[in-house]
Amino acid sequence: MPSSGPWNDDLDHLERVLRQTEEIMRDLGAARAEIAQITSVGEAGGGMVRVVAGGGGRLKAIKLDPRVMRQPADELARQVMAATRAAQEAAERRSHEIVERARARAESLPEPLDETFVRRRIEQVADEIDRPPRG
């Protein structure tokens, strides 16, 4: 096989795609781990109600200042809901940023070799084989 030509270009392209795919897969694993580590805090009632949410929006903790218990139940419920919503929205924003960064990296992959490309390459090689050698 010659040391240069379309076959080597194809091989180089495939190796680049594989290398970039491996890098992107590592990036996606890192993004998943980063999302799992997200901790977002939401507060309400002047900081007397504090909620901590993780990257998936799951609640990790709810902390109530004892003074908040003097409030009517419906007011306390509104504050807990407001703090929960703030924490979950902050976690969602951060998760979205991480996902978008990973998605942007994935979009940098070169076009894959499809059947049209392969068919054209086979026709090109067949034409080269069919031509008489020069010299």
The first five atom37 places (N, CA, C, CB, O) and aatype in JSON, in Angstrom:
{
  "aatype": [12, 14, 15, 15, 7, 14, 17, 2, 3, 3, 10, 3, 8, 10, 6, 1, 19, 10, 1, 5, 16, 6, 6, 9, 12, 1, 3, 10, 7, 0, 0, 1, 0, 6, 9, 0, 5, 9, 16, 15, 19, 7, 6, 0, 7, 7, 7, 12, 19, 1, 19, 19, 0, 7, 7, 7, 7, 1, 10, 11, 0, 9, 11, 10, 3, 14, 1, 19, 12, 1, 5, 14, 0, 3, 6, 10, 0, 1, 5, 19, 12, 0, 0, 16, 1, 0, 0, 5, 6, 0, 0, 6, 1, 1, 15, 8, 6, 9, 19, 6, 1, 0, 1, 0, 1, 0, 6, 15, 10, 14, 6, 14, 10, 3, 6, 16, 13, 19, 1, 1, 1, 9, 6, 5, 19, 0, 3, 6, 9, 3, 1, 14, 14, 1, 7],
  "atom_mask": [
    [1, 1, 1, 1, 1],
    [1, 1, 1, 1, 1],
    [1, 1, 1, 1, 1],
    [1, 1, 1, 1, 1],
    [1, 1, 1, 0, 1],
    [1, 1, 1, 1, 1],
    [1, 1, 1, 1, 1],
    [1, 1, 1, 1, 1],
    [1, 1, 1, 1, 1],
    [1, 1, 1, 1, 1],
    [1, 1, 1, 1, 1],
    [1, 1, 1, 1, 1],
    [1, 1, 1, 1, 1],
    [1, 1, 1, 1, 1],
    [1, 1, 1, 1, 1],
    [1, 1, 1, 1, 1],
    [1, 1, 1, 1, 1],
    [1, 1, 1, 1, 1],
    [1, 1, 1, 1, 1],
    [1, 1, 1, 1, 1],
    [1, 1, 1, 1, 1],
    [1, 1, 1, 1, 1],
    [1, 1, 1, 1, 1],
    [1, 1, 1, 1, 1],
    [1, 1, 1, 1, 1],
    [1, 1, 1, 1, 1],
    [1, 1, 1, 1, 1],
    [1, 1, 1, 1, 1],
    [1, 1, 1, 0, 1],
    [1, 1, 1, 1, 1],
    [1, 1, 1, 1, 1],
    [1, 1, 1, 1, 1],
    [1, 1, 1, 1, 1],
    [1, 1, 1, 1, 1],
    [1, 1, 1, 1, 1],
    [1, 1, 1, 1, 1],
    [1, 1, 1, 1, 1],
    [1, 1, 1, 1, 1],
    [1, 1, 1, 1, 1],
    [1, 1, 1, 1, 1],
    [1, 1, 1, 1, 1],
    [1, 1, 1, 0, 1],
    [1, 1, 1, 1, 1],
    [1, 1, 1, 1, 1],
    [1, 1, 1, 0, 1],
    [1, 1, 1, 0, 1],
    [1, 1, 1, 0, 1],
    [1, 1, 1, 1, 1],
    [1, 1, 1, 1, 1],
    [1, 1, 1, 1, 1],
    [1, 1, 1, 1, 1],
    [1, 1, 1, 1, 1],
    [1, 1, 1, 1, 1],
    [1, 1, 1, 0, 1],
    [1, 1, 1, 0, 1],
    [1, 1, 1, 0, 1],
    [1, 1, 1, 0, 1],
    [1, 1, 1, 1, 1],
    [1, 1, 1, 1, 1],
    [1, 1, 1, 1, 1],
    [1, 1, 1, 1, 1],
    [1, 1, 1, 1, 1],
    [1, 1, 1, 1, 1],
    [1, 1, 1, 1, 1],
    [1, 1, 1, 1, 1],
    [1, 1, 1, 1, 1],
    [1, 1, 1, 1, 1],
    [1, 1, 1, 1, 1],
    [1, 1, 1, 1, 1],
    [1, 1, 1, 1, 1],
    [1, 1, 1, 1, 1],
    [1, 1, 1, 1, 1],
    [1, 1, 1, 1, 1],
    [1, 1, 1, 1, 1],
    [1, 1, 1, 1, 1],
    [1, 1, 1, 1, 1],
    [1, 1, 1, 1, 1],
    [1, 1, 1, 1, 1],
    [1, 1, 1, 1, 1],
    [1, 1, 1, 1, 1],
    [1, 1, 1, 1, 1],
    [1, 1, 1, 1, 1],
    [1, 1, 1, 1, 1],
    [1, 1, 1, 1, 1],
    [1, 1, 1, 1, 1],
    [1, 1, 1, 1, 1],
    [1, 1, 1, 1, 1],
    [1, 1, 1, 1, 1],
    [1, 1, 1, 1, 1],
    [1, 1, 1, 1, 1],
    [1, 1, 1, 1, 1],
    [1, 1, 1, 1, 1],
    [1, 1, 1, 1, 1],
    [1, 1, 1, 1, 1],
    [1, 1, 1, 1, 1],
    [1, 1, 1, 1, 1],
    [1, 1, 1, 1, 1],
    [1, 1, 1, 1, 1],
    [1, 1, 1, 1, 1],
    [1, 1, 1, 1, 1],
    [1, 1, 1, 1, 1],
    [1, 1, 1, 1, 1],
    [1, 1, 1, 1, 1],
    [1, 1, 1, 1, 1],
    [1, 1, 1, 1, 1],
    [1, 1, 1, 1, 1],
    [1, 1, 1, 1, 1],
    [1, 1, 1, 1, 1],
    [1, 1, 1, 1, 1],
    [1, 1, 1, 1, 1],
    [1, 1, 1, 1, 1],
    [1, 1, 1, 1, 1],
    [1, 1, 1, 1, 1],
    [1, 1, 1, 1, 1],
    [1, 1, 1, 1, 1],
    [1, 1, 1, 1, 1],
    [1, 1, 1, 1, 1],
    [1, 1, 1, 1, 1],
    [1, 1, 1, 1, 1],
    [1, 1, 1, 1, 1],
    [1, 1, 1, 1, 1],
    [1, 1, 1, 1, 1],
    [1, 1, 1, 1, 1],
    [1, 1, 1, 1, 1],
    [1, 1, 1, 1, 1],
    [1, 1, 1, 1, 1],
    [1, 1, 1, 1, 1],
    [1, 1, 1, 1, 1],
    [1, 1, 1, 1, 1],
    [1, 1, 1, 1, 1],
    [1, 1, 1, 1, 1],
    [1, 1, 1, 1, 1],
    [1, 1, 1, 1, 1],
    [1, 1, 1, 1, 1],
    [1, 1, 1, 0, 1]
  ],
  "atom_positions": [
    [[0.84, -1.17, 0.0], [0.0, 0.0, 0.0], [0.89, 1.24, 0.0], [-0.96, 0.0, 1.22], [1.85, 1.28, 0.76]],
    [[0.6, 2.27, -0.84], [1.44, 3.45, -0.89], [1.41, 4.2, 0.42], [0.99, 4.36, -2.02], [0.48, 4.08, 1.22]],
    [[2.48, 5.0, 0.63], [2.6, 5.72, 1.9], [1.74, 6.97, 1.96], [4.03, 6.09, 2.14], [1.63, 7.58, 3.02]],
    [[1.15, 7.36, 0.85], [0.24, 8.51, 0.89], [-0.9, 8.26, -0.07], [0.99, 9.83, 0.53], [-0.85, 7.33, -0.88]],
    [[-1.91, 9.08, 0.02], [-3.05, 8.92, -0.87], [-4.35, 8.9, -0.09], [0.0, 0.0, 0.0], [-4.37, 9.14, 1.11]],
    [[-5.43, 8.6, -0.81], [-6.74, 8.68, -0.17], [-6.92, 7.72, 1.0], [-7.81, 8.41, -1.19], [-7.61, 8.05, 1.97]],
    [[-6.3, 6.52, 0.93], [-6.47, 5.56, 2.03], [-5.87, 6.1, 3.31], [-5.85, 4.21, 1.68], [-6.46, 5.98, 4.38]],
    [[-4.69, 6.69, 3.2], [-4.05, 7.24, 4.39], [-4.83, 8.44, 4.91], [-2.6, 7.65, 4.09], [-4.92, 8.66, 6.12]],
    [[-5.39, 9.23, 3.99], [-6.23, 10.36, 4.42], [-7.44, 9.85, 5.19], [-6.69, 11.21, 3.2], [-7.82, 10.42, 6.21]],
    [[-8.05, 8.77, 4.68], [-9.2, 8.18, 5.36], [-8.81, 7.67, 6.74], [-9.81, 7.05, 4.52], [-9.52, 7.89, 7.72]],
    [[-7.68, 6.97, 6.8], [-7.21, 6.42, 8.06], [-6.92, 7.55, 9.05], [-5.95, 5.56, 7.84], [-7.28, 7.46, 10.23]],
    [[-6.28, 8.61, 8.58], [-6.01, 9.77, 9.45], [-7.31, 10.37, 9.96], [-5.2, 10.85, 8.69], [-7.42, 10.72, 11.14]],
    [[-8.3, 10.47, 9.08], [-9.6, 11.02, 9.46], [-10.25, 10.14, 10.54], [-10.53, 11.14, 8.23], [-10.75, 10.65, 11.55]],
    [[-10.24, 8.84, 10.32], [-10.84, 7.92, 11.29], [-10.12, 7.99, 12.64], [-10.81, 6.49, 10.76], [-10.76, 7.98, 13.69]],
    [[-8.81, 8.06, 12.6], [-8.05, 8.15, 13.85], [-8.37, 9.45, 14.6], [-6.53, 8.06, 13.57], [-8.48, 9.45, 15.82]],
    [[-8.51, 10.54, 13.85], [-8.89, 11.83, 14.46], [-10.27, 11.74, 15.1], [-8.86, 12.97, 13.41], [-10.47, 12.19, 16.23]],
    [[-11.21, 11.15, 14.37], [-12.57, 11.0, 14.89], [-12.56, 10.15, 16.15], [-13.49, 10.38, 13.83], [-13.19, 10.5, 17.14]],
    [[-11.85, 9.04, 16.13], [-11.77, 8.17, 17.31], [-11.15, 8.88, 18.49], [-10.98, 6.91, 16.98], [-11.65, 8.79, 19.61]],
    [[-10.06, 9.59, 18.26], [-9.37, 10.32, 19.33], [-10.31, 11.38, 19.94], [-8.08, 10.99, 18.79], [-10.42, 11.5, 21.16]],
    [[-10.98, 12.14, 19.06], [-11.89, 13.18, 19.54], [-13.09, 12.56, 20.25], [-12.36, 14.06, 18.37], [-13.57, 13.11, 21.24]],
    [[-13.58, 11.43, 19.76], [-14.7, 10.75, 20.41], [-14.31, 10.3, 21.8], [-15.17, 9.55, 19.57], [-15.08, 10.45, 22.75]],
    [[-13.12, 9.75, 21.94], [-12.64, 9.33, 23.27], [-12.54, 10.53, 24.21], [-11.27, 8.63, 23.16], [-12.92, 10.43, 25.37]],
    [[-12.03, 11.66, 23.71], [-11.93, 12.87, 24.53], [-13.31, 13.35, 24.96], [-11.19, 13.98, 23.77], [-13.51, 13.75, 26.1]],
    [[-14.25, 13.31, 24.04], [-15.61, 13.77, 24.34], [-16.26, 12.84, 25.36], [-16.46, 13.84, 23.05], [-16.96, 13.31, 26.26]],
    [[-16.04, 11.54, 25.23], [-16.6, 10.6, 26.2], [-16.02, 10.87, 27.59], [-16.32, 9.15, 25.77], [-16.74, 10.8, 28.59]],
    [[-14.73, 11.17, 27.66], [-14.13, 11.52, 28.95], [-14.75, 12.82, 29.49], [-12.59, 11.68, 28.81], [-15.04, 12.93, 30.68]],
    [[-14.95, 13.79, 28.59], [-15.58, 15.06, 28.98], [-16.99, 14.82, 29.53], [-15.64, 16.03, 27.8], [-17.38, 15.43, 30.52]],
    [[-17.74, 13.93, 28.87], [-19.1, 13.64, 29.33], [-19.09, 12.98, 30.71], [-19.83, 12.73, 28.32], [-19.93, 13.28, 31.56]],
    [[-18.15, 12.08, 30.93], [-18.01, 11.47, 32.25], [-17.66, 12.5, 33.3], [0.0, 0.0, 0.0], [-18.19, 12.47, 34.41]],
    [[-16.77, 13.41, 32.95], [-16.4, 14.48, 33.89], [-17.59, 15.41, 34.14], [-15.21, 15.29, 33.34], [-17.78, 15.87, 35.27]],
    [[-18.38, 15.68, 33.1], [-19.57, 16.54, 33.27], [-20.57, 15.86, 34.2], [-20.23, 16.83, 31.89], [-21.15, 16.52, 35.07]],
    [[-20.77, 14.57, 34.03], [-21.69, 13.84, 34.91], [-21.21, 13.92, 36.36], [-21.81, 12.36, 34.46], [-22.02, 14.15, 37.27]],
    [[-19.92, 13.73, 36.58], [-19.37, 13.81, 37.93], [-19.5, 15.23, 38.49], [-17.89, 13.37, 37.93], [-19.81, 15.41, 39.67]],
    [[-19.28, 16.22, 37.64], [-19.39, 17.61, 38.08], [-20.84, 17.94, 38.47], [-18.91, 18.56, 36.96], [-21.06, 18.63, 39.47]],
    [[-21.8, 17.46, 37.7], [-23.22, 17.69, 38.03], [-23.56, 17.02, 39.35], [-24.13, 17.16, 36.89], [-24.31, 17.58, 40.15]],
    [[-23.03, 15.84, 39.58], [-23.3, 15.13, 40.83], [-22.77, 15.89, 42.05], [-22.69, 13.73, 40.79], [-23.26, 15.71, 43.16]],
    [[-21.77, 16.73, 41.84], [-21.16, 17.48, 42.94], [-21.79, 18.85, 43.18], [-19.7, 17.65, 42.67], [-21.42, 19.54, 44.13]],
    [[-22.73, 19.24, 42.33], [-23.34, 20.57, 42.48], [-24.1, 20.65, 43.8], [-24.3, 20.87, 41.29], [-24.82, 19.72, 44.19]],
    [[-23.92, 21.76, 44.47], [-24.68, 22.07, 45.67], [-25.13, 23.52, 45.54], [-23.84, 21.84, 46.98], [-24.3, 24.43, 45.46]],
    [[-26.44, 23.72, 45.52], [-26.99, 25.07, 45.4], [-27.87, 25.36, 46.61], [-27.8, 25.24, 44.08], [-28.56, 24.49, 47.12]],
    [[-27.81, 26.6, 47.04], [-28.55, 27.0, 48.23], [-29.6, 28.03, 47.86], [-27.6, 27.57, 49.3], [-29.35, 28.93, 47.06]],
    [[-30.78, 27.88, 48.44], [-31.85, 28.86, 48.31], [-32.27, 29.3, 49.7], [0.0, 0.0, 0.0], [-32.35, 28.49, 50.62]],
    [[-32.53, 30.59, 49.83], [-32.93, 31.11, 51.14], [-34.21, 31.91, 51.03], [-31.82, 31.97, 51.75], [-34.55, 32.44, 49.97]],
    [[-34.91, 31.99, 52.13], [-36.12, 32.81, 52.22], [-36.27, 33.24, 53.67], [-37.41, 32.02, 51.71], [-35.58, 32.75, 54.56]],
    [[-37.18, 34.17, 53.89], [-37.45, 34.62, 55.25], [-36.24, 35.27, 55.89], [0.0, 0.0, 0.0], [-35.97, 35.06, 57.08]],
    [[-35.5, 36.05, 55.1], [-34.31, 36.72, 55.64], [-33.23, 35.75, 56.06], [0.0, 0.0, 0.0], [-32.45, 36.04, 56.97]],
    [[-33.17, 34.59, 55.41], [-32.15, 33.6, 55.72], [-32.56, 32.61, 56.8], [0.0, 0.0, 0.0], [-31.8, 31.71, 57.15]],
    [[-33.77, 32.76, 57.32], [-34.22, 31.83, 58.36], [-34.61, 30.47, 57.79], [-35.41, 32.43, 59.12], [-34.63, 29.47, 58.51]],
    [[-34.92, 30.43, 56.49], [-35.21, 29.16, 55.81], [-34.13, 28.97, 54.76], [-36.66, 29.16, 55.16], [-33.92, 29.82, 53.9]],
    [[-33.47, 27.85, 54.85], [-32.36, 27.56, 53.93], [-32.53, 26.15, 53.38], [-30.98, 27.71, 54.65], [-32.72, 25.19, 54.12]],
    [[-32.46, 26.05, 52.03], [-32.62, 24.75, 51.37], [-31.39, 24.51, 50.5], [-33.94, 24.69, 50.51], [-30.9, 25.42, 49.82]],
    [[-30.9, 23.29, 50.53], [-29.75, 22.9, 49.73], [-30.23, 21.84, 48.73], [-28.57, 22.35, 50.62], [-30.85, 20.85, 49.11]],
    [[-29.93, 22.07, 47.44], [-30.31, 21.13, 46.37], [-29.06, 20.69, 45.61], [-31.34, 21.77, 45.4], [-28.08, 21.43, 45.53]],
    [[-29.13, 19.48, 45.07], [-28.02, 18.95, 44.28], [-28.24, 19.17, 42.8], [0.0, 0.0, 0.0], [-29.24, 19.76, 42.39]],
    [[-27.3, 18.7, 41.99], [-27.32, 18.9, 40.54], [-28.54, 18.33, 39.85], [0.0, 0.0, 0.0], [-28.97, 18.88, 38.84]],
    [[-29.1, 17.27, 40.36], [-30.3, 16.7, 39.76], [-31.56, 17.36, 40.29], [0.0, 0.0, 0.0], [-32.67, 16.92, 39.95]],
    [[-31.42, 18.4, 41.11], [-32.58, 19.08, 41.68], [-33.07, 18.45, 42.97], [0.0, 0.0, 0.0], [-34.0, 18.95, 43.59]],
    [[-32.46, 17.33, 43.36], [-32.89, 16.66, 44.58], [-32.5, 17.48, 45.8], [-32.27, 15.24, 44.67], [-31.43, 18.09, 45.84]],
    [[-33.37, 17.49, 46.76], [-33.1, 18.21, 47.99], [-32.08, 17.45, 48.83], [-34.39, 18.44, 48.8], [-32.17, 16.24, 49.01]],
    [[-31.1, 18.2, 49.34], [-30.08, 17.6, 50.19], [-30.3, 17.97, 51.65], [-28.69, 18.05, 49.74], [-29.99, 17.19, 52.55]],
    [[-30.85, 19.17, 51.88], [-31.06, 19.6, 53.26], [-32.05, 20.75, 53.31], [-29.72, 20.02, 53.9], [-32.17, 21.55, 52.38]],
    [[-32.77, 20.81, 54.42], [-33.62, 21.96, 54.73], [-33.26, 22.36, 56.16], [-35.18, 21.62, 54.59], [-33.31, 21.55, 57.08]],
    [[-32.9, 23.63, 56.3], [-32.52, 24.13, 57.62], [-33.46, 25.27, 57.99], [-31.03, 24.61, 57.64], [-33.65, 26.22, 57.23]],
    [[-34.03, 25.16, 59.17], [-34.96, 26.18, 59.66], [-34.4, 26.8, 60.93], [-36.37, 25.58, 59.92], [-34.06, 26.1, 61.89]],
    [[-34.31, 28.1, 60.93], [-33.94, 28.81, 62.14], [-35.1, 28.62, 63.12], [-33.64, 30.35, 61.86], [-36.26, 28.76, 62.71]],
    [[-34.86, 28.3, 64.37], [-35.96, 28.08, 65.32], [-36.95, 29.25, 65.4], [-35.39, 27.81, 66.69], [-38.12, 29.04, 65.7]],
    [[-36.5, 30.46, 65.13], [-37.39, 31.62, 65.19], [-38.49, 31.55, 64.13], [-36.6, 32.91, 65.01], [-39.54, 32.17, 64.29]],
    [[-38.25, 30.81, 63.05], [-39.23, 30.73, 61.97], [-40.5, 29.99, 62.43], [-38.61, 30.02, 60.75], [-41.56, 30.13, 61.82]],
    [[-40.38, 29.22, 63.49], [-41.53, 28.45, 63.98], [-42.6, 29.34, 64.6], [-41.06, 27.41, 65.0], [-43.71, 28.87, 64.87]],
    [[-42.29, 30.59, 64.83], [-43.28, 31.54, 65.38], [-44.23, 32.05, 64.29], [-42.57, 32.72, 66.05], [-45.23, 32.69, 64.58]],
    [[-43.9, 31.77, 63.06], [-44.72, 32.26, 61.94], [-45.92, 31.34, 61.72], [-43.87, 32.36, 60.64], [-45.91, 30.17, 62.11]],
    [[-46.96, 31.89, 61.1], [-48.09, 31.04, 60.74], [-47.63, 29.94, 59.77], [-49.24, 31.89, 60.1], [-46.7, 30.14, 58.99]],
    [[-48.28, 28.79, 59.83], [-47.9, 27.63, 59.02], [-47.9, 27.96, 57.53], [-48.86, 26.48, 59.29], [-47.0, 27.51, 56.81]],
    [[-48.89, 28.73, 57.04], [-48.94, 29.02, 55.6], [-47.76, 29.91, 55.18], [-50.27, 29.69, 55.24], [-47.26, 29.78, 54.07]],
    [[-47.33, 30.82, 56.06], [-46.17, 31.68, 55.75], [-44.89, 30.83, 55.73], [-46.03, 32.84, 56.79], [-44.05, 30.99, 54.85]],
    [[-44.76, 29.94, 56.69], [-43.6, 29.05, 56.73], [-43.57, 28.18, 55.48], [-43.63, 28.16, 58.0], [-42.5, 27.98, 54.89]],
    [[-44.7, 27.67, 55.07], [-44.78, 26.85, 53.87], [-44.35, 27.64, 52.64], [-46.21, 26.31, 53.68], [-43.61, 27.13, 51.8]],
    [[-44.81, 28.9, 52.52], [-44.41, 29.74, 51.37], [-42.89, 29.96, 51.36], [-45.13, 31.11, 51.43], [-42.26, 29.93, 50.3]],
    [[-42.33, 30.19, 52.53], [-40.88, 30.42, 52.61], [-40.09, 29.16, 52.24], [-40.49, 30.88, 54.01], [-39.08, 29.23, 51.54]],
    [[-40.56, 28.02, 52.72], [-39.89, 26.76, 52.37], [-39.97, 26.52, 50.86], [-40.52, 25.56, 53.14], [-39.0, 26.12, 50.23]],
    [[-41.14, 26.77, 50.3], [-41.3, 26.6, 48.85], [-40.4, 27.57, 48.08], [-42.78, 26.81, 48.44], [-39.77, 27.18, 47.1]],
    [[-40.34, 28.82, 48.51], [-39.51, 29.82, 47.82], [-38.03, 29.44, 47.89], [-39.73, 31.22, 48.43], [-37.31, 29.53, 46.9]],
    [[-37.59, 29.02, 49.05], [-36.18, 28.62, 49.21], [-35.88, 27.37, 48.39], [-35.85, 28.37, 50.7], [-34.81, 27.26, 47.78]],
    [[-36.83, 26.44, 48.36], [-36.65, 25.2, 47.59], [-36.56, 25.52, 46.1], [-37.81, 24.22, 47.85], [-35.69, 25.02, 45.39]],
    [[-37.47, 26.35, 45.64], [-37.48, 26.73, 44.22], [-36.16, 27.43, 43.85], [-38.69, 27.65, 43.91], [-35.59, 27.14, 42.8]],
    [[-35.69, 28.34, 44.69], [-34.44, 29.06, 44.41], [-33.25, 28.1, 44.34], [-34.18, 30.13, 45.49], [-32.41, 28.21, 43.45]],
    [[-33.2, 27.16, 45.27], [-32.09, 26.2, 45.28], [-32.14, 25.31, 44.04], [-32.13, 25.34, 46.55], [-31.11, 25.08, 43.4]],
    [[-33.32, 24.81, 43.71], [-33.45, 23.93, 42.55], [-33.17, 24.66, 41.24], [-34.85, 23.31, 42.5], [-32.54, 24.11, 40.35]],
    [[-33.63, 25.9, 41.13], [-33.37, 26.67, 39.91], [-31.89, 26.97, 39.75], [-34.16, 27.98, 39.93], [-31.36, 26.91, 38.63]],
    [[-31.2, 27.28, 40.86], [-29.76, 27.52, 40.79], [-29.02, 26.24, 40.38], [-29.22, 28.03, 42.16], [-28.09, 26.29, 39.57]],
    [[-29.43, 25.11, 40.93], [-28.81, 23.83, 40.56], [-29.08, 23.51, 39.1], [-29.34, 22.69, 41.46], [-28.2, 23.03, 38.39]],
    [[-30.29, 23.79, 38.66], [-30.65, 23.53, 37.25], [-29.82, 24.4, 36.31], [-32.15, 23.78, 37.02], [-29.34, 23.92, 35.29]],
    [[-29.66, 25.68, 36.65], [-28.84, 26.57, 35.81], [-27.41, 26.07, 35.7], [-28.85, 28.01, 36.37], [-26.84, 26.02, 34.61]],
    [[-26.84, 25.69, 36.82], [-25.45, 25.21, 36.82], [-25.33, 23.91, 36.03], [-24.95, 25.0, 38.27], [-24.38, 23.73, 35.26]],
    [[-26.29, 23.0, 36.2], [-26.28, 21.74, 35.45], [-26.38, 22.01, 33.96], [-27.44, 20.83, 35.9], [-25.69, 21.39, 33.15]],
    [[-27.26, 22.95, 33.59], [-27.45, 23.3, 32.18], [-26.14, 23.86, 31.59], [-28.59, 24.35, 32.03], [-25.78, 23.52, 30.46]],
    [[-25.44, 24.69, 32.34], [-24.16, 25.23, 31.85], [-23.17, 24.11, 31.58], [-23.56, 26.22, 32.89], [-22.47, 24.11, 30.56]],
    [[-23.11, 23.15, 32.48], [-22.19, 22.03, 32.32], [-22.56, 21.19, 31.1], [-22.17, 21.15, 33.59], [-21.7, 20.81, 30.32]],
    [[-23.85, 20.91, 30.94], [-24.33, 20.12, 29.8], [-24.05, 20.85, 28.49], [-25.84, 19.81, 29.93], [-23.61, 20.24, 27.52]],
    [[-24.31, 22.15, 28.46], [-24.08, 22.92, 27.24], [-22.6, 22.95, 26.86], [-24.6, 24.35, 27.41], [-22.25, 22.89, 25.68]],
    [[-21.74, 23.03, 27.85], [-20.3, 23.01, 27.59], [-19.91, 21.66, 26.97], [-19.49, 23.26, 28.89], [-19.14, 21.62, 26.02]],
    [[-20.44, 20.58, 27.51], [-20.16, 19.24, 26.97], [-20.76, 19.09, 25.57], [-20.71, 18.14, 27.9], [-20.13, 18.51, 24.69]],
    [[-21.96, 19.61, 25.37], [-22.62, 19.52, 24.06], [-21.82, 20.31, 23.0], [-24.08, 20.07, 24.14], [-21.66, 19.84, 21.88]],
    [[-21.33, 21.48, 23.37], [-20.55, 22.29, 22.42], [-19.29, 21.53, 22.0], [-20.17, 23.66, 23.05], [-18.88, 21.58, 20.84]],
    [[-18.69, 20.85, 22.94], [-17.49, 20.06, 22.63], [-17.84, 18.92, 21.67], [-16.85, 19.49, 23.93], [-17.09, 18.63, 20.74]],
    [[-18.98, 18.29, 21.89], [-19.41, 17.18, 21.02], [-19.69, 17.66, 19.6], [-20.65, 16.5, 21.6], [-19.49, 16.92, 18.65]],
    [[-20.15, 18.89, 19.46], [-20.46, 19.42, 18.13], [-19.2, 19.68, 17.31], [-21.26, 20.71, 18.26], [-19.29, 19.9, 16.1]],
    [[-18.03, 19.65, 17.95], [-16.79, 19.88, 17.21], [-16.3, 18.64, 16.49], [-15.73, 20.37, 18.16], [-15.31, 18.7, 15.76]],
    [[-16.99, 17.52, 16.68], [-16.58, 16.3, 15.98], [-16.71, 16.48, 14.47], [-17.43, 15.1, 16.44], [-17.67, 17.08, 14.0]],
    [[-15.76, 15.96, 13.71], [-15.9, 16.02, 12.25], [-17.03, 15.11, 11.8], [-14.58, 15.62, 11.55], [-17.48, 14.23, 12.53]],
    [[-17.48, 15.34, 10.59], [-18.55, 14.53, 10.01], [-18.1, 13.07, 9.94], [-18.95, 15.05, 8.61], [-16.95, 12.8, 9.58]],
    [[-18.98, 12.14, 10.27], [-18.61, 10.72, 10.18], [-18.54, 10.28, 8.73], [-19.62, 9.85, 10.95], [-19.07, 10.92, 7.83]],
    [[-17.87, 9.18, 8.53], [-17.81, 8.59, 7.19], [-19.1, 7.82, 6.98], [-16.54, 7.66, 7.02], [-19.35, 6.82, 7.65]],
    [[-19.92, 8.28, 6.05], [-21.19, 7.6, 5.78], [-21.07, 6.74, 4.53], [-22.33, 8.63, 5.62], [-20.01, 6.67, 3.91]],
    [[-22.18, 6.07, 4.16], [-22.11, 5.16, 3.02], [-21.83, 5.88, 1.72], [-23.41, 4.39, 2.9], [-21.24, 5.3, 0.81]],
    [[-22.24, 7.16, 1.6], [-21.96, 7.93, 0.38], [-20.46, 8.13, 0.23], [-22.7, 9.29, 0.4], [-19.9, 7.98, -0.85]],
    [[-19.82, 8.49, 1.35], [-18.37, 8.69, 1.32], [-17.68, 7.38, 0.95], [-17.85, 9.2, 2.69], [-16.81, 7.35, 0.08]],
    [[-18.08, 6.3, 1.6], [-17.45, 5.0, 1.34], [-17.67, 4.59, -0.11], [-18.02, 3.92, 2.3], [-16.75, 4.09, -0.77]],
    [[-18.89, 4.79, -0.62], [-19.19, 4.43, -2.01], [-18.3, 5.24, -2.97], [-20.7, 4.68, -2.32], [-17.74, 4.68, -3.92]],
    [[-18.17, 6.55, -2.72], [-17.32, 7.38, -3.6], [-15.88, 6.91, -3.55], [-17.4, 8.88, -3.19], [-15.19, 6.85, -4.57]],
    [[-15.42, 6.57, -2.34], [-14.03, 6.13, -2.2], [-13.82, 4.81, -2.94], [-13.66, 5.98, -0.7], [-12.78, 4.63, -3.58]],
    [[-14.75, 3.89, -2.87], [-14.63, 2.6, -3.58], [-14.6, 2.84, -5.08], [-15.8, 1.64, -3.21], [-13.8, 2.24, -5.8]],
    [[-15.47, 3.72, -5.57], [-15.48, 4.05, -7.0], [-14.15, 4.67, -7.41], [-16.64, 5.01, -7.34], [-13.62, 4.37, -8.49]],
    [[-13.6, 5.54, -6.57], [-12.32, 6.18, -6.88], [-11.21, 5.14, -6.97], [-11.97, 7.25, -5.81], [-10.4, 5.17, -7.89]],
    [[-11.18, 4.23, -6.02], [-10.14, 3.19, -6.02], [-10.33, 2.27, -7.22], [-10.18, 2.37, -4.7], [-9.36, 1.88, -7.86]],
    [[-11.58, 1.92, -7.53], [-11.85, 1.06, -8.69], [-11.36, 1.73, -9.97], [-13.35, 0.75, -8.79], [-10.8, 1.07, -10.84]],
    [[-11.58, 3.05, -10.08], [-11.09, 3.79, -11.25], [-9.58, 3.76, -11.31], [-11.59, 5.24, -11.21], [-9.0, 3.6, -12.39]],
    [[-8.92, 3.91, -10.15], [-7.45, 3.9, -10.12], [-6.92, 2.52, -10.52], [-6.94, 4.28, -8.72], [-5.91, 2.42, -11.22]],
    [[-7.6, 1.47, -10.08], [-7.18, 0.1, -10.41], [-7.36, -0.15, -11.91], [-7.98, -0.94, -9.58], [-6.56, -0.83, -12.54]],
    [[-8.42, 0.41, -12.46], [-8.77, 0.21, -13.86], [-7.81, 0.94, -14.79], [-10.19, 0.67, -14.11], [-7.63, 0.52, -15.94]],
    [[-7.19, 2.02, -14.31], [-6.24, 2.77, -15.17], [-4.94, 2.01, -15.31], [-5.97, 4.17, -14.59], [-4.47, 1.37, -14.37]],
    [[-4.36, 2.08, -16.5], [-3.04, 1.42, -16.67], [-1.98, 2.19, -15.88], [-2.65, 1.34, -18.2], [-2.05, 3.41, -15.74]],
    [[-0.99, 1.46, -15.37], [0.09, 2.14, -14.63], [0.86, 3.08, -15.53], [1.04, 1.11, -14.02], [1.05, 2.83, -16.72]],
    [[1.31, 4.19, -14.92], [2.14, 5.16, -15.66], [3.59, 4.7, -15.63], [2.0, 6.6, -15.05], [4.04, 4.04, -14.7]],
    [[4.29, 5.09, -16.68], [5.72, 4.87, -16.63], [6.25, 4.02, -17.64], [0.0, 0.0, 0.0], [7.46, 3.79, -17.67]]
  ]
}
